[in-house]
Amino acid sequence: MIPILRTYLARLLPQLIALAAILIAISMTFPGFLNLEIQNGRLYGSLIDILNRGAPVVLLAIGMTVVIATKGIDLSVGAVMAICGAVAASFITSGHSLFETLLITIAVGILCGMWNGILVAVLDIQPIIATLVLMVAGRGIAQLVTEGAILTFNDPGLIFIGSGSFAGLPMPVVVWLVFGILVALLVRRSALGMLIEAIGVNRQASTLSGVLTPVLLIAAYMLSGLSAAIAGIIAAADIRGADANNAGLWLELDAILAVVVGGTSLLGGRFSIAASVLGAIIIQAINTGILLSGFPPEFNLIIKAAIIVFILVLQSPRFRAACAFLAIPRRAAKTTEQEAK
Amino acid sequence: MKQKYLPLTATILIFVLSYALCAAQYPNILSTRVIGNLLTDNAFLGIAAVGMTFVILSGGIDLSVGSVIAFTGVFLAVVLEHTSMHPLAAFALVLTITTLFGALMGVIIHYLEMPAFIVTLAGMFLARGMAFVLSIDSIPIKHPFYATLKGLYYKLPGGGRITLIGGLMLLVFAVGILVAHRTRFGTNVYALGGGTATAKLMGVPVASTTVKIYAFSGLLAGLSGIVFSLYTSAGYSLAAVGVELDAITAVVIGGTLLTGGSGFVAGTLVGLFIQGLIQTYITFDGSLSSWWTKILIGALLFAFILLQKGIIHLSRDARQRA
């Protein structure tokens, strides 16, 4: 057990250091930042807030990780969030039960993912254009569902998913924790993860060696659609309404960034769900931190861009090569890194 | 006919057909007035799309275009409001900034070996952030020179007007076509799109070509920003959100392969016209809501991807038989 933990830690170390550095930097400018308190049986505090606000991006990043591991990309997740939010709102307002609504919404999300997956796996279209189709059309479809209005609802069950709490944690946090653990177990306790990595490294070779490439590819995009559906439900439940124009707007880019900050290469292959989740939380911590630290909000995007470029440069192969050249042989460190891979 | 012209021919054919269908329903769509407006309304998108075509031909992507347009607009508005600088000098200054910005992204992409997608995504945040820092308000531009520029147009028979910005877009397309097909740089771009390793072996200066491509895209995004500020007479940091995706869509509908190496700048012009036509048709119809634009463009995008796939498939079959 201990060696496994150590390899996991070695893999996640850069992300953990980055997160710690950001949290320390914020708590220096904003003293009460690390405080946690319990009110009405629920944890409150800035740290919990980061986990809660980050829920949609964390969820999207989990699905995106698997897609990117197959050397793909899913640009449509933001639009799928908008569609699913619209579907959830329109079903619950037309008198369907919460269970039916959730079932239909999740089915719609999976269907969107299946469409993307078929375009990529069967029609052999480049992922970035294949998912661009739904990204362009998706918001139009969402507006079609809500008929251009912001559809509001007041079903207590659906609202609970957005702002309720379970075991002291806000519901969105519980949802992404459970979803993340399930997906991580699914891909790491079976051979699925390895097969996905094989497709990402060389799709043709995996097909030739008997991997069911089309099925796995479609499944990866369906998983991305599913995570977008859950994120869409949370986003809609949080504001008690479906906004076809703004729900999930540009979140696909944040999700891709989260995966990249988590250290998964856009060129496919090696991936880690936990690292992507950490990446999403790093991005949310940056957002929250900039807000709390009292900087003029106009600077948010610039600071965010600077931090992201910094993290990316640290990860770039050229920079690593230069470091390896400068550092005098550190064999021991190198072998643990290879174990982690 | 050469096989490489097939996607372009198909795009033109579809444009002519859909234009004929629209004209059959609303004959007024044929008037020079509508055509003139089509040029003016899409001028900024068209200019940005030319730069995007070069980036995509080289196998890359530039997500920063929309933000650079917004930055240019806000920069011009702030400079013209707070200083006595002449607009032409301000244009030159902002074009220098955006060109250097593009070049910097090219440098990072090439020398740090990072994917263009992520680098230009960071560029998108940076440019939008710079626009926010300059001003978060919408600033009107009241300089008299702007009024003069807006008053310049060439009157077509039938009342239509080719405005300065509409004409400028056509000029940029003409220059883009010449650069792509008649210069060493253009050939290098196509070679790069065919594969970096191959291009290197062929003696293409990969580093300088990559930097030049993104610098060119930055320059045209800046020019597009100037056109946008002329079009709206204002600078606003939230303007032109998502224009990069519209530009990519125009390029793809125009028959350029996103993998790079194959396509035409002229195709992008037709792709742009097809998007504009859908918009115009929906305006003419009046009963269709604007969201149908998005759905129709999505459907069209899908149709074109399938078409390209089909053509590539057929040509591969033909080659195998030969």
XYZ file of C-alpha atoms in Angstrom:
663
model
C 0.000 0.000 0.000
C 2.744 2.465 0.943
C 4.713 2.115 -2.337
C 1.508 2.698 -4.330
C 0.809 5.808 -2.313
C 4.348 6.999 -2.903
C 4.093 6.619 -6.684
C 0.768 8.482 -6.655
C 2.326 11.257 -4.597
C 5.301 11.499 -6.935
C 2.903 11.880 -9.900
C 0.787 14.503 -8.183
C 3.644 16.360 -6.521
C 3.981 19.297 -8.980
C 0.228 19.965 -8.859
C 0.145 19.702 -5.056
C 3.086 22.116 -4.763
C 1.409 24.564 -7.171
C -1.871 24.366 -5.242
C -0.111 24.814 -1.894
C 1.856 27.793 -3.219
C -1.339 29.448 -4.470
C -3.205 28.778 -1.204
C -0.298 30.139 0.872
C -0.073 33.218 -1.356
C -3.798 33.896 -0.898
C -3.786 33.329 2.863
C -0.970 35.866 3.190
C -3.035 38.595 1.537
C -6.341 37.433 3.021
C -5.835 36.296 6.648
C -9.128 34.476 7.307
C -8.750 32.385 4.175
C -7.925 29.005 5.733
C -10.637 29.192 8.425
C -13.280 26.488 8.416
C -16.396 26.514 10.568
C -19.490 24.376 10.946
C -22.903 25.992 10.766
C -26.164 24.016 10.666
C -24.171 20.815 10.166
C -22.380 22.097 7.066
C -18.799 23.210 6.591
C -18.286 26.815 5.593
C -15.154 28.645 4.509
C -13.216 29.796 1.494
C -11.621 26.387 0.960
C -15.035 24.703 0.786
C -16.172 27.493 -1.491
C -13.345 26.723 -3.920
C -14.370 23.041 -3.995
C -18.029 24.024 -4.464
C -17.583 26.710 -7.147
C -15.153 24.493 -8.999
C -17.666 21.623 -9.303
C -18.636 22.134 -12.983
C -15.033 22.455 -14.171
C -13.941 19.474 -12.056
C -16.728 17.349 -13.555
C -15.942 18.455 -17.114
C -12.227 17.874 -16.508
C -12.875 14.264 -15.457
C -14.603 13.474 -18.753
C -12.150 15.609 -20.738
C -9.182 13.718 -19.275
C -10.380 10.426 -20.701
C -11.091 12.036 -24.093
C -7.694 13.763 -24.187
C -6.013 10.510 -23.185
C -7.330 9.027 -26.445
C -5.600 11.932 -28.269
C -8.967 13.626 -28.738
C -10.511 16.832 -27.458
C -14.118 17.731 -26.677
C -15.006 21.338 -27.467
C -18.728 20.717 -27.103
C -18.956 20.201 -23.316
C -19.987 23.794 -22.579
C -22.770 23.602 -25.155
C -23.830 20.167 -23.866
C -24.041 21.687 -20.365
C -26.379 24.341 -21.753
C -28.513 21.721 -23.555
C -28.746 19.504 -20.460
C -29.558 22.433 -18.187
C -32.319 23.440 -20.603
C -33.678 19.881 -20.804
C -33.641 19.492 -17.005
C -35.448 22.795 -16.482
C -38.056 22.159 -19.151
C -38.815 18.625 -17.890
C -39.117 19.633 -14.247
C -41.363 22.605 -15.066
C -43.612 20.460 -17.252
C -44.444 18.303 -14.212
C -42.128 15.310 -14.486
C -40.686 13.791 -11.325
C -37.107 14.541 -10.269
C -36.035 10.970 -11.065
C -37.440 11.109 -14.609
C -35.903 14.522 -15.190
C -32.443 13.432 -14.092
C -32.680 10.242 -16.128
C -33.716 12.071 -19.308
C -31.095 14.793 -18.828
C -28.293 12.306 -18.332
C -29.522 10.326 -21.335
C -29.444 13.496 -23.456
C -25.885 14.221 -22.325
C -24.736 10.700 -23.129
C -26.462 10.940 -26.502
C -24.560 14.159 -27.297
C -21.342 12.393 -26.373
C -22.310 9.445 -28.552
C -22.823 11.782 -31.532
C -19.311 13.181 -31.028
C -17.897 9.713 -30.525
C -19.455 8.362 -33.716
C -18.090 11.300 -35.709
C -14.607 10.651 -34.341
C -14.546 6.851 -34.249
C -16.710 5.778 -37.182
C -16.502 8.693 -39.622
C -12.866 9.260 -38.637
C -13.197 13.040 -38.324
C -10.592 15.007 -36.394
C -11.895 15.437 -32.805
C -11.457 19.214 -32.772
C -13.776 19.727 -35.780
C -16.090 16.864 -34.945
C -16.894 18.448 -31.579
C -16.879 21.975 -33.046
C -20.119 21.047 -34.866
C -21.985 20.480 -31.601
C -20.239 23.451 -29.972
C -21.595 25.753 -32.695
C -25.039 24.168 -32.942
C -25.469 23.212 -29.259
C -26.281 26.640 -27.899
C -28.838 27.074 -30.667
C -30.425 23.750 -29.663
C -30.449 24.806 -26.002
C -32.201 28.047 -26.963
C -34.664 26.024 -28.987
C -35.492 23.968 -25.860
C -35.937 27.003 -23.607
C -37.530 28.998 -26.455
C -35.012 31.766 -25.946
C -36.048 32.536 -22.363
C -34.301 31.785 -19.073
C -36.376 28.887 -17.793
C -36.747 29.058 -14.001
C -38.013 26.319 -11.674
C -38.578 25.833 -7.951
C -38.535 22.075 -7.502
C -36.922 21.523 -4.074
C -35.294 18.242 -5.128
C -33.486 19.735 -8.086
C -32.473 22.821 -6.098
C -31.038 20.539 -3.398
C -28.505 19.213 -5.938
C -27.245 22.731 -6.497
C -27.232 24.160 -2.991
C -28.039 21.405 -0.482
C -25.499 19.625 1.681
C -24.689 16.022 2.540
C -22.407 14.854 5.372
C -21.299 18.423 5.958
C -20.243 18.995 2.376
C -22.145 20.961 -0.288
C -23.937 18.631 -2.709
C -21.911 19.637 -5.812
C -18.710 18.617 -3.986
C -20.258 15.279 -2.995
C -21.354 14.713 -6.597
C -17.941 15.343 -8.145
C -16.135 13.382 -5.440
C -18.322 10.333 -6.031
C -18.199 10.680 -9.819
C -14.439 11.164 -9.810
C -13.796 8.164 -7.590
C -16.137 5.983 -9.670
C -14.447 6.948 -12.942
C -10.958 6.590 -11.468
C -11.799 3.122 -10.115
C -13.407 2.143 -13.413
C -10.349 3.009 -15.479
C -7.641 2.047 -12.994
C -9.059 -1.135 -11.438
C -9.691 -2.601 -14.876
C -7.642 -2.661 -18.055
C -9.747 0.170 -19.505
C -7.270 2.893 -18.587
C -4.409 1.083 -20.226
C -6.430 0.441 -23.386
C -7.406 4.121 -23.527
C -3.746 5.092 -23.205
C -2.886 2.626 -25.961
C -5.390 4.308 -28.300
C -3.923 7.700 -27.429
C -0.383 6.589 -28.164
C -1.170 4.875 -31.453
C -4.712 4.277 -32.580
C -3.845 2.150 -35.593
C -1.475 -0.100 -33.680
C -4.061 -0.635 -30.920
C -6.710 -1.553 -33.477
C -4.326 -4.003 -35.123
C -3.493 -5.604 -31.788
C -7.146 -6.308 -31.131
C -8.307 -3.346 -29.032
C -11.936 -2.477 -29.760
C -10.917 1.061 -30.737
C -14.258 2.411 -32.065
C -16.221 1.167 -29.046
C -13.733 2.601 -26.555
C -13.523 5.939 -28.396
C -17.306 6.308 -28.453
C -17.410 5.340 -24.765
C -14.832 8.022 -23.936
C -16.917 10.739 -25.615
C -20.062 9.358 -23.960
C -18.339 9.690 -20.591
C -17.485 13.289 -21.477
C -21.145 13.872 -22.407
C -22.244 12.308 -19.113
C -19.949 14.553 -17.079
C -21.195 17.573 -19.044
C -24.792 16.533 -18.254
C -24.056 16.336 -14.511
C -22.237 19.670 -14.646
C -25.205 21.153 -16.525
C -27.656 19.902 -13.882
C -25.511 21.408 -11.095
C -25.128 24.732 -12.914
C -28.871 24.972 -13.554
C -29.790 23.831 -10.014
C -27.405 26.409 -8.570
C -29.138 29.383 -10.221
C -32.573 27.677 -10.195
C -32.929 28.203 -13.915
C -31.548 27.274 -17.312
C -29.682 29.971 -19.222
C -29.038 28.724 -22.760
C -26.713 31.601 -23.571
C -24.411 31.618 -20.574
C -24.546 28.174 -18.936
C -21.121 26.607 -19.325
C -19.904 29.393 -21.584
C -16.168 28.870 -22.280
C -16.007 26.190 -19.603
C -14.670 23.765 -22.233
C -11.533 25.887 -22.350
C -11.209 25.883 -18.554
C -11.689 22.114 -18.520
C -8.979 21.609 -21.162
C -6.692 23.895 -19.181
C -7.416 21.918 -16.011
C -6.383 18.718 -17.753
C -3.212 20.316 -19.118
C -2.334 21.909 -15.770
C -2.865 18.428 -14.323
C 0.000 17.282 -16.506
C -1.864 15.199 -19.102
C -0.371 15.830 -22.538
C -2.705 17.019 -25.299
C -0.921 14.498 -27.525
C -2.646 11.594 -25.799
C -1.368 8.679 -23.782
C -0.577 8.826 -20.061
C -3.342 10.397 -18.002
C -4.442 10.854 -14.405
C -7.971 11.658 -13.234
C -6.743 12.835 -9.813
C -4.228 15.210 -11.390
C -6.931 16.741 -13.616
C -9.206 17.243 -10.614
C -6.305 18.960 -8.866
C -5.738 21.048 -12.004
C -9.382 22.180 -11.973
C -9.117 23.076 -8.285
C -5.901 25.011 -8.964
C -7.737 27.049 -11.619
C -10.672 27.671 -9.259
C -8.253 28.596 -6.445
C -6.628 31.140 -8.767
C -10.064 32.584 -9.605
C -11.185 32.764 -5.972
C -7.795 33.986 -4.785
C -7.674 36.863 -7.236
C -11.190 37.867 -6.155
C -10.346 37.692 -2.431
C -6.941 39.327 -2.605
C -8.532 42.642 -3.520
C -6.807 43.067 -6.861
C -8.902 45.092 -9.290
C -11.026 42.442 -11.052
C -9.804 43.762 -14.400
C -6.481 42.069 -13.736
C -8.006 38.608 -13.214
C -7.531 37.294 -16.731
C -3.968 38.606 -17.012
C -2.890 37.029 -13.734
C -4.625 33.812 -14.708
C -2.882 33.789 -18.094
C 0.482 34.484 -16.451
C 0.125 31.693 -13.879
C -1.038 29.234 -16.524
C 1.828 30.100 -18.869
C 4.216 29.669 -15.938
C 2.842 26.211 -15.088
C 2.881 25.200 -18.766
C 6.455 26.374 -19.286
C 7.502 24.315 -16.262
C 5.934 21.276 -17.942
C 7.200 21.894 -21.472
C 9.560 19.230 -22.791
C 12.196 21.804 -23.755
C 12.256 23.324 -20.270
C 12.459 19.896 -18.653
C 15.288 18.924 -20.983
C 17.145 22.101 -20.035
C 16.627 21.359 -16.326
C 17.767 17.788 -16.736
C 20.869 19.112 -18.461
C 21.594 21.597 -15.694
C 20.861 19.276 -12.789
C 23.768 16.994 -11.997
C 22.666 13.334 -12.382
C 19.807 12.706 -10.021
C 19.290 9.054 -10.751
C 17.183 8.271 -7.713
C 14.652 10.980 -8.469
C 14.475 9.875 -12.075
C 13.626 6.259 -11.329
C 10.729 7.192 -9.034
C 9.412 9.429 -11.768
C 9.522 6.564 -14.223
C 7.720 4.323 -11.776
C 5.003 6.920 -11.531
C 4.567 6.851 -15.258
C -10.342 18.833 -63.066
C -7.618 18.551 -60.485
C -8.736 16.701 -57.408
C -7.480 19.394 -55.011
C -10.003 21.868 -56.422
C -12.970 19.611 -55.568
C -13.753 20.939 -52.052
C -13.478 24.544 -53.286
C -15.754 23.816 -56.266
C -18.268 22.117 -53.995
C -18.250 25.121 -51.634
C -18.841 27.546 -54.489
C -21.543 25.314 -55.946
C -23.366 25.119 -52.616
C -23.119 28.885 -52.179
C -24.521 29.572 -55.656
C -27.316 27.027 -55.146
C -28.342 28.360 -51.746
C -28.142 31.928 -53.054
C -30.421 30.964 -55.942
C -32.876 29.307 -53.539
C -32.918 32.387 -51.297
C -33.343 34.654 -54.317
C -36.250 32.565 -55.606
C -38.060 33.198 -52.327
C -36.952 36.787 -51.737
C -35.870 38.394 -55.053
C -34.624 41.443 -53.138
C -31.725 39.379 -51.846
C -30.167 39.869 -55.291
C -30.028 43.658 -54.911
C -26.620 45.297 -54.676
C -27.747 46.888 -51.430
C -27.938 43.473 -49.735
C -24.622 42.417 -51.264
C -22.972 45.630 -50.105
C -24.285 45.126 -46.588
C -23.126 41.510 -46.632
C -19.582 42.774 -47.298
C -19.712 45.538 -44.685
C -21.269 43.422 -41.924
C -18.788 40.588 -42.299
C -15.680 42.681 -43.005
C -14.024 42.222 -39.604
C -14.758 38.500 -39.532
C -13.418 38.068 -43.069
C -10.116 39.816 -42.348
C -9.569 37.715 -39.223
C -10.505 34.592 -41.191
C -7.709 35.217 -43.731
C -5.132 35.090 -40.924
C -6.841 32.017 -39.510
C -6.643 30.322 -42.928
C -2.850 30.642 -42.926
C -2.608 29.344 -39.364
C -4.836 26.369 -40.166
C -3.027 25.683 -43.480
C 0.152 25.320 -41.419
C -1.582 22.780 -39.166
C -2.023 25.153 -36.204
C -4.873 27.092 -34.643
C -5.231 30.610 -33.238
C -7.807 31.043 -30.465
C -6.713 34.572 -29.553
C -8.301 36.334 -32.545
C -11.532 37.539 -30.904
C -9.727 38.860 -27.830
C -7.158 40.682 -29.980
C -10.023 42.364 -31.860
C -11.550 43.524 -28.558
C -8.156 44.700 -27.280
C -7.535 46.681 -30.485
C -10.922 48.379 -30.231
C -10.475 49.354 -26.574
C -6.892 50.480 -27.183
C -7.966 52.745 -30.052
C -10.888 54.156 -28.068
C -8.692 54.922 -25.043
C -5.860 56.417 -27.093
C -8.183 58.588 -29.195
C -10.082 59.788 -26.143
C -7.147 60.599 -23.869
C -4.437 61.709 -26.273
C -4.345 63.908 -29.328
C -2.738 61.169 -31.409
C -3.992 60.982 -34.979
C -6.016 57.811 -35.672
C -3.591 56.747 -38.421
C -0.685 56.841 -35.952
C -2.811 54.930 -33.431
C -3.604 52.338 -36.142
C 0.104 51.874 -36.840
C 0.874 51.568 -33.127
C -1.846 49.006 -32.416
C -0.939 46.937 -35.495
C 2.663 46.802 -34.258
C 1.492 45.610 -30.844
C -0.798 42.891 -32.212
C 1.838 41.702 -34.711
C 4.426 41.399 -31.933
C 1.840 39.636 -29.783
C 1.230 37.073 -32.532
C 4.966 36.664 -33.095
C 5.483 36.032 -29.379
C 2.889 33.243 -29.441
C 4.671 31.777 -32.479
C 7.989 31.880 -30.606
C 6.506 30.060 -27.605
C 4.801 27.481 -29.834
C 7.989 26.715 -31.741
C 10.749 27.029 -29.171
C 8.941 25.610 -26.125
C 7.273 22.933 -28.275
C 3.876 23.610 -26.759
C 0.619 22.876 -28.618
C -0.758 25.918 -30.478
C -4.147 25.257 -28.911
C -2.949 25.909 -25.362
C -0.538 28.743 -26.194
C -3.147 30.720 -28.124
C -5.691 29.946 -25.393
C -3.385 31.668 -22.889
C -2.994 34.444 -25.493
C -6.793 34.709 -25.600
C -6.927 35.262 -21.811
C -4.026 37.711 -21.939
C -5.444 39.885 -24.746
C -8.925 39.943 -23.206
C -7.336 40.763 -19.838
C -5.365 43.654 -21.339
C -8.603 44.986 -22.811
C -10.250 44.799 -19.358
C -7.301 46.607 -17.782
C -7.549 49.437 -20.310
C -11.253 49.908 -19.687
C -14.281 47.855 -18.706
C -16.700 50.402 -20.159
C -17.861 50.748 -23.712
C -16.118 53.897 -24.958
C -17.548 55.727 -27.944
C -15.090 56.990 -30.551
C -16.066 60.467 -31.721
C -12.963 61.460 -33.652
C -13.897 63.355 -36.859
C -11.458 61.234 -38.869
C -13.644 58.203 -38.095
C -16.638 59.970 -39.593
C -14.589 60.710 -42.707
C -13.524 57.079 -43.031
C -17.088 55.874 -42.533
C -18.297 58.268 -45.210
C -16.032 56.743 -47.842
C -17.806 54.320 -50.127
C -18.131 53.291 -53.729
C -21.685 53.445 -54.965
C -22.842 50.446 -56.972
C -25.663 50.612 -59.509
C -28.910 49.868 -57.676
C -28.089 51.782 -54.507
C -25.658 49.345 -52.952
C -22.506 50.602 -51.293
C -19.080 49.052 -51.056
C -17.899 50.760 -47.900
C -14.269 51.329 -47.033
C -14.199 48.359 -44.655
C -16.020 46.081 -47.115
C -13.526 47.007 -49.819
C -10.628 46.571 -47.393
C -11.773 43.023 -46.673
C -11.819 42.175 -50.397
C -8.326 43.676 -50.689
C -7.063 41.583 -47.749
C -8.469 38.470 -49.390
C -6.730 39.383 -52.673
C -3.419 39.888 -50.838
C -3.961 36.652 -48.890
C -4.535 34.689 -52.105
C -1.362 36.160 -53.668
C 0.724 35.452 -50.557
C -0.550 31.880 -50.300
C 0.048 30.906 -53.911
C 2.695 33.251 -55.296
C 5.285 33.684 -52.537
C 7.959 31.542 -50.906
C 6.274 32.160 -47.539
C 2.991 30.738 -48.852
C 4.703 27.606 -50.149
C 6.421 27.177 -46.787
C 3.073 27.421 -44.985
C 1.628 24.605 -47.118
C 4.789 22.560 -46.586
C 4.577 23.021 -42.828
C 0.968 21.849 -42.893
C 2.073 18.678 -44.649
C 4.211 17.772 -41.648
C 6.918 19.543 -39.660
C 9.502 16.789 -40.044
C 9.036 16.593 -43.810
C 9.133 20.378 -44.120
C 12.399 20.494 -42.186
C 13.929 17.889 -44.497
C 12.784 19.921 -47.501
C 14.727 22.897 -46.184
C 11.767 24.964 -44.988
C 12.878 27.389 -42.242
C 10.386 25.976 -39.723
C 11.141 28.414 -36.893
C 10.854 31.644 -38.878
C 7.823 30.395 -40.832
C 5.957 29.467 -37.630
C 6.712 32.835 -36.044
C 5.711 34.669 -39.247
C 2.412 32.767 -39.506
C 1.274 33.746 -36.009
C 2.623 37.291 -36.460
C 0.590 37.533 -39.692
C -2.510 36.260 -37.880
C -1.894 38.823 -35.123
C -1.490 41.602 -37.693
C -4.738 40.675 -39.423
C -6.565 40.322 -36.084
C -5.386 43.849 -35.284
C -6.565 45.088 -38.678
C -9.849 43.318 -38.047
C -10.046 45.153 -34.704
C -9.559 48.496 -36.475
C -12.324 47.583 -38.922
C -14.541 46.503 -36.020
C -13.973 49.830 -34.253
C -14.868 51.659 -37.474
C -17.959 49.461 -37.828
C -19.211 50.039 -34.269
C -17.578 53.448 -33.576
C -16.740 52.210 -30.089
C -14.292 50.138 -28.104
C -15.617 47.529 -25.665
C -13.649 44.851 -23.850
C -16.477 42.313 -24.100
C -16.813 42.743 -27.874
C -16.102 40.071 -30.496
C -16.400 37.111 -28.127
C -16.183 33.855 -30.056
C -15.108 35.431 -33.357
C -12.208 32.956 -33.536
C -14.730 30.113 -33.758
C -16.711 31.867 -36.488
C -13.436 32.339 -38.362
C -12.485 28.672 -37.929
C -15.975 27.708 -39.145
C -15.592 29.912 -42.241
C -12.223 28.312 -42.968
C -13.575 24.766 -42.581
C -16.728 25.446 -44.620
C -14.398 26.989 -47.216
C -12.827 23.580 -47.729
C -9.537 23.914 -45.832
C -8.513 20.789 -43.950
C -7.940 21.385 -40.241
C -5.021 18.962 -40.375
C -3.256 21.545 -42.537
C -1.559 21.470 -45.905
C -4.649 21.595 -48.085
C -7.084 24.399 -48.822
C -7.524 27.854 -50.318
C -7.797 31.398 -49.011
C -10.495 31.962 -51.643
C -12.524 29.130 -50.096
C -12.623 31.020 -46.812
C -14.249 33.986 -48.620
C -17.005 31.705 -49.901
C -17.344 30.122 -46.438
C -17.773 33.614 -45.025
C -20.432 34.452 -47.632
C -22.344 31.262 -46.812
C -22.470 32.220 -43.113
C -23.527 35.758 -44.055
C -26.198 34.415 -46.398
C -27.759 32.299 -43.643
C -27.871 35.368 -41.407
C -29.420 37.470 -44.189
C -31.999 34.811 -45.000
C -33.085 34.617 -41.367
C -33.398 38.413 -41.243
C -35.467 38.386 -44.428
C -37.711 35.592 -43.200
C -38.442 37.354 -39.928
C -40.250 34.412 -38.328
C -37.112 32.350 -37.687
C -35.321 33.088 -34.429
C -31.665 33.968 -34.441
C -30.685 30.679 -32.789
C -31.516 28.928 -36.039
C -28.365 30.602 -37.408
C -26.232 28.570 -35.032
C -28.047 25.330 -35.725
C -27.916 25.836 -39.508
C -24.220 26.745 -39.470
C -23.549 23.673 -37.320
C -25.443 21.491 -39.787
C -23.587 23.057 -42.707
C -20.258 22.526 -40.980
C -21.159 18.874 -40.556
C -22.190 18.557 -44.213
C -18.865 20.026 -45.361
C -16.809 17.764 -43.138
C -18.656 14.769 -44.580
C -18.115 16.098 -48.100
C -14.375 16.472 -47.527
C -14.214 13.003 -46.013
C -16.019 11.588 -49.031
C -13.668 13.293 -51.473
C -10.557 12.118 -49.649
C -11.959 8.606 -49.524
C -12.755 8.573 -53.249
C -9.337 9.929 -54.181
C -7.630 7.277 -52.043
C -9.628 4.595 -53.834
C -8.688 6.095 -57.189
C -5.019 6.176 -56.238
C -5.106 2.556 -55.159
C -6.645 1.507 -58.447
C -4.108 3.471 -60.467
